Coordinates of C-alpha atoms in Angstrom, one line a residue:
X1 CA 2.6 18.3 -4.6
X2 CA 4.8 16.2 -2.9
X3 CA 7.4 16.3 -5.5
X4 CA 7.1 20.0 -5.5
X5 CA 7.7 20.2 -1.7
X6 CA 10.7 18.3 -1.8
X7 CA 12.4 20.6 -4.3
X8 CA 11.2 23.5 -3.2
X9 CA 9.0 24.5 -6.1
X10 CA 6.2 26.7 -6.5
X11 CA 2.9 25.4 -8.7
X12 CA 1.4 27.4 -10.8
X13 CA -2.0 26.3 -12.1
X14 CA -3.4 27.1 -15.6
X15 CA -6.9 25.7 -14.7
X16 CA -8.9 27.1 -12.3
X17 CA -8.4 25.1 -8.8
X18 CA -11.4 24.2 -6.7
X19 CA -11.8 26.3 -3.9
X20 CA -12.2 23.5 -1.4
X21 CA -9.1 21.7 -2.7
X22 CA -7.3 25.3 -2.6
X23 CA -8.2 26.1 0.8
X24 CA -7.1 22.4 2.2
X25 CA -4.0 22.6 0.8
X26 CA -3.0 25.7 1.4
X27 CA -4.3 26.2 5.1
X28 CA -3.6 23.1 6.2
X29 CA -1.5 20.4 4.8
X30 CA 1.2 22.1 2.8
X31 CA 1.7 23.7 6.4
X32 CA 1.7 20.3 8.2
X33 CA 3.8 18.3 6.0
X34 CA 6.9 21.2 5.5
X35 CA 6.7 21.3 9.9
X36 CA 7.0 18.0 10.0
X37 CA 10.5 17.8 8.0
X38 CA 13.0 20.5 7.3
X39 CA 13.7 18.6 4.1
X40 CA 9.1 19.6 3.0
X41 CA 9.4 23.1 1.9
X42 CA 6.6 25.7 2.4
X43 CA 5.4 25.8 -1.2
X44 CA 3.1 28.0 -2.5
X45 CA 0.3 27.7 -5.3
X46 CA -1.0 30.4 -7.8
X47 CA -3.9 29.6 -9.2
X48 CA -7.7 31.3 -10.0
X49 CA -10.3 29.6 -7.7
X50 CA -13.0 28.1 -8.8
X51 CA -16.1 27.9 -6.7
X52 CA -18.8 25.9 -8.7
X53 CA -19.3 21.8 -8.7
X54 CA -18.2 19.8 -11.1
X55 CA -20.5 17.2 -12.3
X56 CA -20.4 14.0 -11.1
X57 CA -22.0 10.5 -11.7
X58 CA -22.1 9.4 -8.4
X59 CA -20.6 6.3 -8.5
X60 CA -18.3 4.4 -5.9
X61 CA -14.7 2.9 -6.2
X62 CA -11.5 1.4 -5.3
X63 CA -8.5 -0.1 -6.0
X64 CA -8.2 -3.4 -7.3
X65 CA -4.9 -5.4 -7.0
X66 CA -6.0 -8.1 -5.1
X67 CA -3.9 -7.5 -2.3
X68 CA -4.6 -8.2 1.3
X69 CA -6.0 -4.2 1.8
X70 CA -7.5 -4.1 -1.4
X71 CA -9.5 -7.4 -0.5
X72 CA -10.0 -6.0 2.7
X73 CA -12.0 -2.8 1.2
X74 CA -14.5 -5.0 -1.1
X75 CA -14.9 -7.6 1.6
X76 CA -16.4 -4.6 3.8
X77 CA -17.9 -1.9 1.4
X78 CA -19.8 -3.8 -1.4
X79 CA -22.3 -4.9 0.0
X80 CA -23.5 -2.8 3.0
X81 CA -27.6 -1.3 4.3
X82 CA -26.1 2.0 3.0
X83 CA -26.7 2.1 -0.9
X84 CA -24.6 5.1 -1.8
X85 CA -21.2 4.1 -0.6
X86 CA -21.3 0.3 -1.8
X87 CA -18.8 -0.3 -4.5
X88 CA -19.6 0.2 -8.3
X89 CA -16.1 0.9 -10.0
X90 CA -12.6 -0.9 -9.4
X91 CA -9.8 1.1 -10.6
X92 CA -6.1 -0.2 -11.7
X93 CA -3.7 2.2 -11.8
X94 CA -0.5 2.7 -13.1
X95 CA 1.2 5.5 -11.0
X96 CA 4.1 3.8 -9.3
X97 CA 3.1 0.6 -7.5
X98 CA 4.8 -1.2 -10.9
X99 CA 7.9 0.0 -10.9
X100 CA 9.2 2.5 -13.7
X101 CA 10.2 2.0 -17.3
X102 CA 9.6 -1.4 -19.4
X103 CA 9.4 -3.5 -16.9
X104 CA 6.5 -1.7 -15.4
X105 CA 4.5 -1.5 -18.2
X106 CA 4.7 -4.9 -18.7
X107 CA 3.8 -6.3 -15.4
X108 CA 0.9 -3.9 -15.3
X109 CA -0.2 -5.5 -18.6
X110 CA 0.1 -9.2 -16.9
X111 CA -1.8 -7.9 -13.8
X112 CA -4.3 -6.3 -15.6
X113 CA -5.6 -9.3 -16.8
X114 CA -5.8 -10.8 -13.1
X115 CA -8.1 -7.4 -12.3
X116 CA -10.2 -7.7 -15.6
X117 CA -11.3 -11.2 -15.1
X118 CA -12.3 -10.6 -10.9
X119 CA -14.1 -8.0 -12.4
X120 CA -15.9 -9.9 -15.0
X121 CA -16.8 -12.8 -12.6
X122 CA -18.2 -10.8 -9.9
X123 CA -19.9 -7.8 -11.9
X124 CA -17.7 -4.9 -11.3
X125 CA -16.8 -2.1 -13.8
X126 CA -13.4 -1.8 -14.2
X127 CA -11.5 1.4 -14.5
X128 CA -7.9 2.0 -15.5
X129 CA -4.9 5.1 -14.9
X130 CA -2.2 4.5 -17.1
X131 CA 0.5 6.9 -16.6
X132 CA 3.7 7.7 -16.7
X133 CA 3.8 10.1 -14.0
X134 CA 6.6 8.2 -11.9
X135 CA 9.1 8.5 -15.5
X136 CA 8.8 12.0 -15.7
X137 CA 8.5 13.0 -11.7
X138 CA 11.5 10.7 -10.1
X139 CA 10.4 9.9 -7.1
X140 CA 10.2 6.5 -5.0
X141 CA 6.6 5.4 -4.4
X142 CA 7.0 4.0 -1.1
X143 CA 7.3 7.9 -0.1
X144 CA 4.6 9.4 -2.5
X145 CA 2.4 6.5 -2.5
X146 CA -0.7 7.8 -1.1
X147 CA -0.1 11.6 -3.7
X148 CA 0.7 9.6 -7.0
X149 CA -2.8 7.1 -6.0
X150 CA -4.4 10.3 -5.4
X151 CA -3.5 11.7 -8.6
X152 CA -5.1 8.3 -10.5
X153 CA -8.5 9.5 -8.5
X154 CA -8.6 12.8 -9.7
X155 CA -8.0 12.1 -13.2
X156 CA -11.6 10.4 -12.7
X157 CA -13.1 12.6 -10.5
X158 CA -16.3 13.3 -12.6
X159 CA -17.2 9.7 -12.1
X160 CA -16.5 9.1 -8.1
X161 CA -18.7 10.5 -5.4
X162 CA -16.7 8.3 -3.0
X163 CA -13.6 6.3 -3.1
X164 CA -12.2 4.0 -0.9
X165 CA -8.2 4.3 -0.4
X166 CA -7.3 0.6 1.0
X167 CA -5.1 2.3 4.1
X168 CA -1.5 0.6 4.7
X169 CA -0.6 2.0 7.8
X170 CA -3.1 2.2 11.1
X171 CA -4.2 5.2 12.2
X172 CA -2.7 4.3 15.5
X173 CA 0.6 5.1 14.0
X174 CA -0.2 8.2 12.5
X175 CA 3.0 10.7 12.2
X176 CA 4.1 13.6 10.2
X177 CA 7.6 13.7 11.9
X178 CA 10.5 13.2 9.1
X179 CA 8.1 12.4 6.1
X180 CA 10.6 13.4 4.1
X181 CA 12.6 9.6 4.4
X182 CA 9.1 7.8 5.9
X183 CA 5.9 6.2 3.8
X184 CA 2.9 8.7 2.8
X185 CA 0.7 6.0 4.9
X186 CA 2.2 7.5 8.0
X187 CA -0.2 10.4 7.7
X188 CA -1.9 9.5 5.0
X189 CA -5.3 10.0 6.7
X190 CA -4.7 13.8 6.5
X191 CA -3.5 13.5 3.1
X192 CA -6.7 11.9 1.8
X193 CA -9.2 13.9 4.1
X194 CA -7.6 17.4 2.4
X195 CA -7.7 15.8 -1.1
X196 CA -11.5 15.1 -0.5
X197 CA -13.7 17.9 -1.7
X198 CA -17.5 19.0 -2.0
X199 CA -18.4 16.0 -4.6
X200 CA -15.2 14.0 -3.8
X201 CA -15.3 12.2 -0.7
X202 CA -12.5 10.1 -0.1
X203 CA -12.4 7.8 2.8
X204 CA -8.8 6.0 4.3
X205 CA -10.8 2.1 4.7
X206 CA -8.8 -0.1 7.2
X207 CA -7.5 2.5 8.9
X208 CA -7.9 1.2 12.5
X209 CA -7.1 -2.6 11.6
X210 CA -4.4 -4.3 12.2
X211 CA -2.6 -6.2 9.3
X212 CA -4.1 -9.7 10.5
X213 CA -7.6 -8.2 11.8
X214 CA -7.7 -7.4 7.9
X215 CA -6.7 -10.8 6.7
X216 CA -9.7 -12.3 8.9
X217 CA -11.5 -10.8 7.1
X218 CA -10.6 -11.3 4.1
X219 CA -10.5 -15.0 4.9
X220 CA -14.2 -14.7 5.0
X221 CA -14.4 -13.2 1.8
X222 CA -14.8 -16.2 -0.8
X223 CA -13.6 -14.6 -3.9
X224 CA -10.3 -14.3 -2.1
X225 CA -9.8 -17.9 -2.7
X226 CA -9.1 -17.9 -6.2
X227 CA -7.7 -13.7 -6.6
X228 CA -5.6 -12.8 -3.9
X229 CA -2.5 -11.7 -5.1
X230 CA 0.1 -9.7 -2.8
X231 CA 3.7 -10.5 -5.1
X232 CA 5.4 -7.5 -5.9
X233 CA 8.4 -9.7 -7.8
X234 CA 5.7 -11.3 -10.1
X235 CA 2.1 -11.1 -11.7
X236 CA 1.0 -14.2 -9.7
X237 CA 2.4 -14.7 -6.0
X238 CA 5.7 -16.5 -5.7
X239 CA 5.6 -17.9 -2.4
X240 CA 8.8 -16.8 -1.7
X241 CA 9.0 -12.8 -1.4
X242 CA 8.4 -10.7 1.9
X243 CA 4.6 -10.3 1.4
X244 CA 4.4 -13.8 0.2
X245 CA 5.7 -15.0 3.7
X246 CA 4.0 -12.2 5.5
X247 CA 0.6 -13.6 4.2
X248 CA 1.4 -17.4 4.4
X249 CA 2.5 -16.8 8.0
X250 CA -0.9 -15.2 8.6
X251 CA -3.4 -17.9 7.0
X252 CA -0.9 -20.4 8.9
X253 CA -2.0 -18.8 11.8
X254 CA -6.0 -18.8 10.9
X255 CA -5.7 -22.8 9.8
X256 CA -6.4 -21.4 6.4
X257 CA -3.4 -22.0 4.1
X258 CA -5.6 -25.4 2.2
X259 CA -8.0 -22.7 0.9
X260 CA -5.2 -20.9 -0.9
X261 CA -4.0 -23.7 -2.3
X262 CA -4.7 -22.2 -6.1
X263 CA -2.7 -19.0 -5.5
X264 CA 0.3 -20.0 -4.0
X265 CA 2.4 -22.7 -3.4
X266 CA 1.8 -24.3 0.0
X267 CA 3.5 -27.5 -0.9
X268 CA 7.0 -25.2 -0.9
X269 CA 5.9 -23.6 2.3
X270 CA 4.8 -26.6 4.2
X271 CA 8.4 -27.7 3.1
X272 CA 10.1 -25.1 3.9
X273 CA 8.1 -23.8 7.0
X274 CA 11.5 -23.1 9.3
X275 CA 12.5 -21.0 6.7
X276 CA 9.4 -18.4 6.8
X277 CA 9.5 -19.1 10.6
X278 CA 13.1 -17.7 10.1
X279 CA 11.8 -14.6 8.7
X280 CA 9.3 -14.4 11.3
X281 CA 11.6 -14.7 14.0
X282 CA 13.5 -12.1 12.5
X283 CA 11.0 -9.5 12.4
X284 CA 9.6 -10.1 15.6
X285 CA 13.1 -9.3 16.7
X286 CA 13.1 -5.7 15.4
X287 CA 9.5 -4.9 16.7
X288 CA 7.8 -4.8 13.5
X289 CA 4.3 -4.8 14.4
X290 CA 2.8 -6.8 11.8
X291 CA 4.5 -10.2 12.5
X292 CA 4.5 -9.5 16.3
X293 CA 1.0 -10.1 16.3
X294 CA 1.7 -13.2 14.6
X295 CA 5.2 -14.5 16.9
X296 CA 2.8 -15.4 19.5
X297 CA 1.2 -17.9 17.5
X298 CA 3.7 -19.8 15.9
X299 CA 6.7 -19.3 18.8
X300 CA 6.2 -22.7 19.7
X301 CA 7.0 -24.3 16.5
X302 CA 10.0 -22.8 15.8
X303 CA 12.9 -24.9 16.6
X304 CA 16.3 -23.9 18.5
X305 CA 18.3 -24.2 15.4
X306 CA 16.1 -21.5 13.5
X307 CA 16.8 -19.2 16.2
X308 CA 20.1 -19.2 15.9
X309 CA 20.3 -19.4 12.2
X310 CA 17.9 -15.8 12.6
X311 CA 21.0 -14.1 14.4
X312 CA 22.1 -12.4 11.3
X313 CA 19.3 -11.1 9.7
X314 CA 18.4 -9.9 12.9
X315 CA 21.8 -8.0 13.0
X316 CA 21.1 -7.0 9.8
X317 CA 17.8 -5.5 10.1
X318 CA 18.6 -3.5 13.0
X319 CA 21.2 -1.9 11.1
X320 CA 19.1 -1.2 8.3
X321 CA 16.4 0.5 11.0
X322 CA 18.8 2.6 12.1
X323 CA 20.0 4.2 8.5
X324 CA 17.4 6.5 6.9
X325 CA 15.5 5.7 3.5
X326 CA 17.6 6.1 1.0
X327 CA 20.6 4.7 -1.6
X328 CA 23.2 4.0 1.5
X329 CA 20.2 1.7 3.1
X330 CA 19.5 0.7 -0.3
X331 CA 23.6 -1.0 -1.3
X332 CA 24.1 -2.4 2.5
X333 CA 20.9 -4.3 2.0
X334 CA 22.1 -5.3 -1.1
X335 CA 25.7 -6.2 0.2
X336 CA 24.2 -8.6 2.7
X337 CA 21.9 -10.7 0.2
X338 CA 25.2 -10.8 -1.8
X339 CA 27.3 -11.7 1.2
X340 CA 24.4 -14.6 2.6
X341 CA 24.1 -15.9 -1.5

């Protein structure tokens, strides 16, 4: 859909479409979506409608990659007084989160392993999308996120009466304006209520937490201690990357960082603290809200030198804000990482 939208292109359909899924689409979010950016064209879709249910077996999933939301979503929904929405399946997917081409493939096989055995020790099915959806349909996944995850869903469909979409954006920053250049999580709360149908409900979990009111609870959430896992460079976290340090910075802030001890290095970070304090002063800088709510925390421990060092990146990042998504943002990021060493 979203692919289609950006180049113009009608769908036609050789199935039959379900009529709820018809009618949300086309009265509703195709409309939304193309008003919100010039660049989202008013597509249409031909297809025969299909009023009957499909058959379902009623069970419950989510995603599994052991990442901060994901953790979030089974910390919350598997064990709850209501029976029917607690957590039976975990899904891996392959739809984009990886990467493209070889390398993909093969770190979806080392991660796989990581989801297989969490499911194994704590008596969850596992499910898995392999697909190569993101070779053939060029598109960059930070945009289509939310469609391409959605897609992974429907394949199963006759299995799930509910799944649970681990939101990465709050609600409270819901926007359709320019989608074209921003993340499908902007909006992706209407995205996932219009893909949710007579005997598919999918909910958008997390959607009114903030990044570290999720890590608090995940921090409560024992199995956490030996799977969590938010690396995109690597199978298991490096300690080193922008998600590494986002979540570091956050146990830091909890006093929890000794009960992660088996999934990343906290020796490194312990030794290298003014460097992720760096980073933090750095974001803070530029407003973004997830380590704001953590600046307040740690602001007294950062030294006068760090500040100064931060100048740069800081100058650097509000560049970057101000270009739009896309391969000129893409080289002057990777111009300054070449100019710093």
């Amino acid at each position: 859909l979203h692919y289609a939208m950006r180049h113009n292109h009608d769908i036609v359909c050789e199935a039959p479409m379900g009529e709820y899924l018809y009618y949300q689409l086309t009265t509703c979010l195709i409309d939304a979506v193309s008003k919100g950016s010039p660049r989202m064209h008013k597509i249409h879709i031909e297809a025969d409608i299909d009023g009957s249910k499909l058959p379902c077996a009623g069970k419950v999933g989510t995603g599994i990659s052991c990442g901060i939301d994901s953790l979030h979503v089974l910390a919350c929904q598997s064990s709850t007084p209501m029976k029917r929405h607690n957590i039976t399946h975990l899904a891996f997917n392959n739809v984009g989160s990886h990467g493209e081409g070889e390398r993909a493939k093969q770190l979806f096989a080392e991660r796989r392993k990581h989801a297989e055995n969490f499911c194994q020790e704590y008596g969850f099915e596992l499910t898995e999308v392999n697909s190569n959806l993101m070779d053939e349909f060029k598109q960059r996944h930070f945009l289509t996120h939310t469609y391409s995850s959605s897609f992974a869903i429907y394949v199963l469909q006759k299995l799930y009466a509910i799944y649970y979409y681990a939101s990465s954006d709050s609600i409270f920053d819901f926007s359709l304006k320019d989608n074209d250049r921003k993340p499908s999580g902007y909006y992706e709360a209407l995205i996932l209520s219009m893909f949710s149908t007579d005997t598919l409900r999918i909910y958008c979990e997390g959607e009114t937490s903030t990044r570290q009111e999720k890590v608090e609870k995940v921090v409560q959430y024992l199995p956490s201690y030996k799977y969590l896992n938010v690396c995109t460079v690597t199978a298991e976290n490096c300690s080193r990357c922008e998600k590494c340090t986002r979540t570091l910075l956050a146990l830091d802030v909890l006093g929890k960082l000794e009960a992660y001890r088996d999934v990343f290095d906290i020796n490194y970070y312990n030794q290298h603290k003014q460097h992720y304090l760096k980073t933090l002063v750095i974001k803070n800088a530029v407003h973004n809200d997830t380590y704001m709510e953590l600046y307040p925390y740690l602001k007294k421990q950062i030294l006068f030198t760090t500040r100064i060092k931060a100048i740069p990146g800081i100058c650097k990042e509000w560049l970057v804000q101000k270009l739009p998504q896309g391969r000129l943002r893409n080289r002057m990021e990777k111009c300054y990482h070449l100019i710093r060493g």
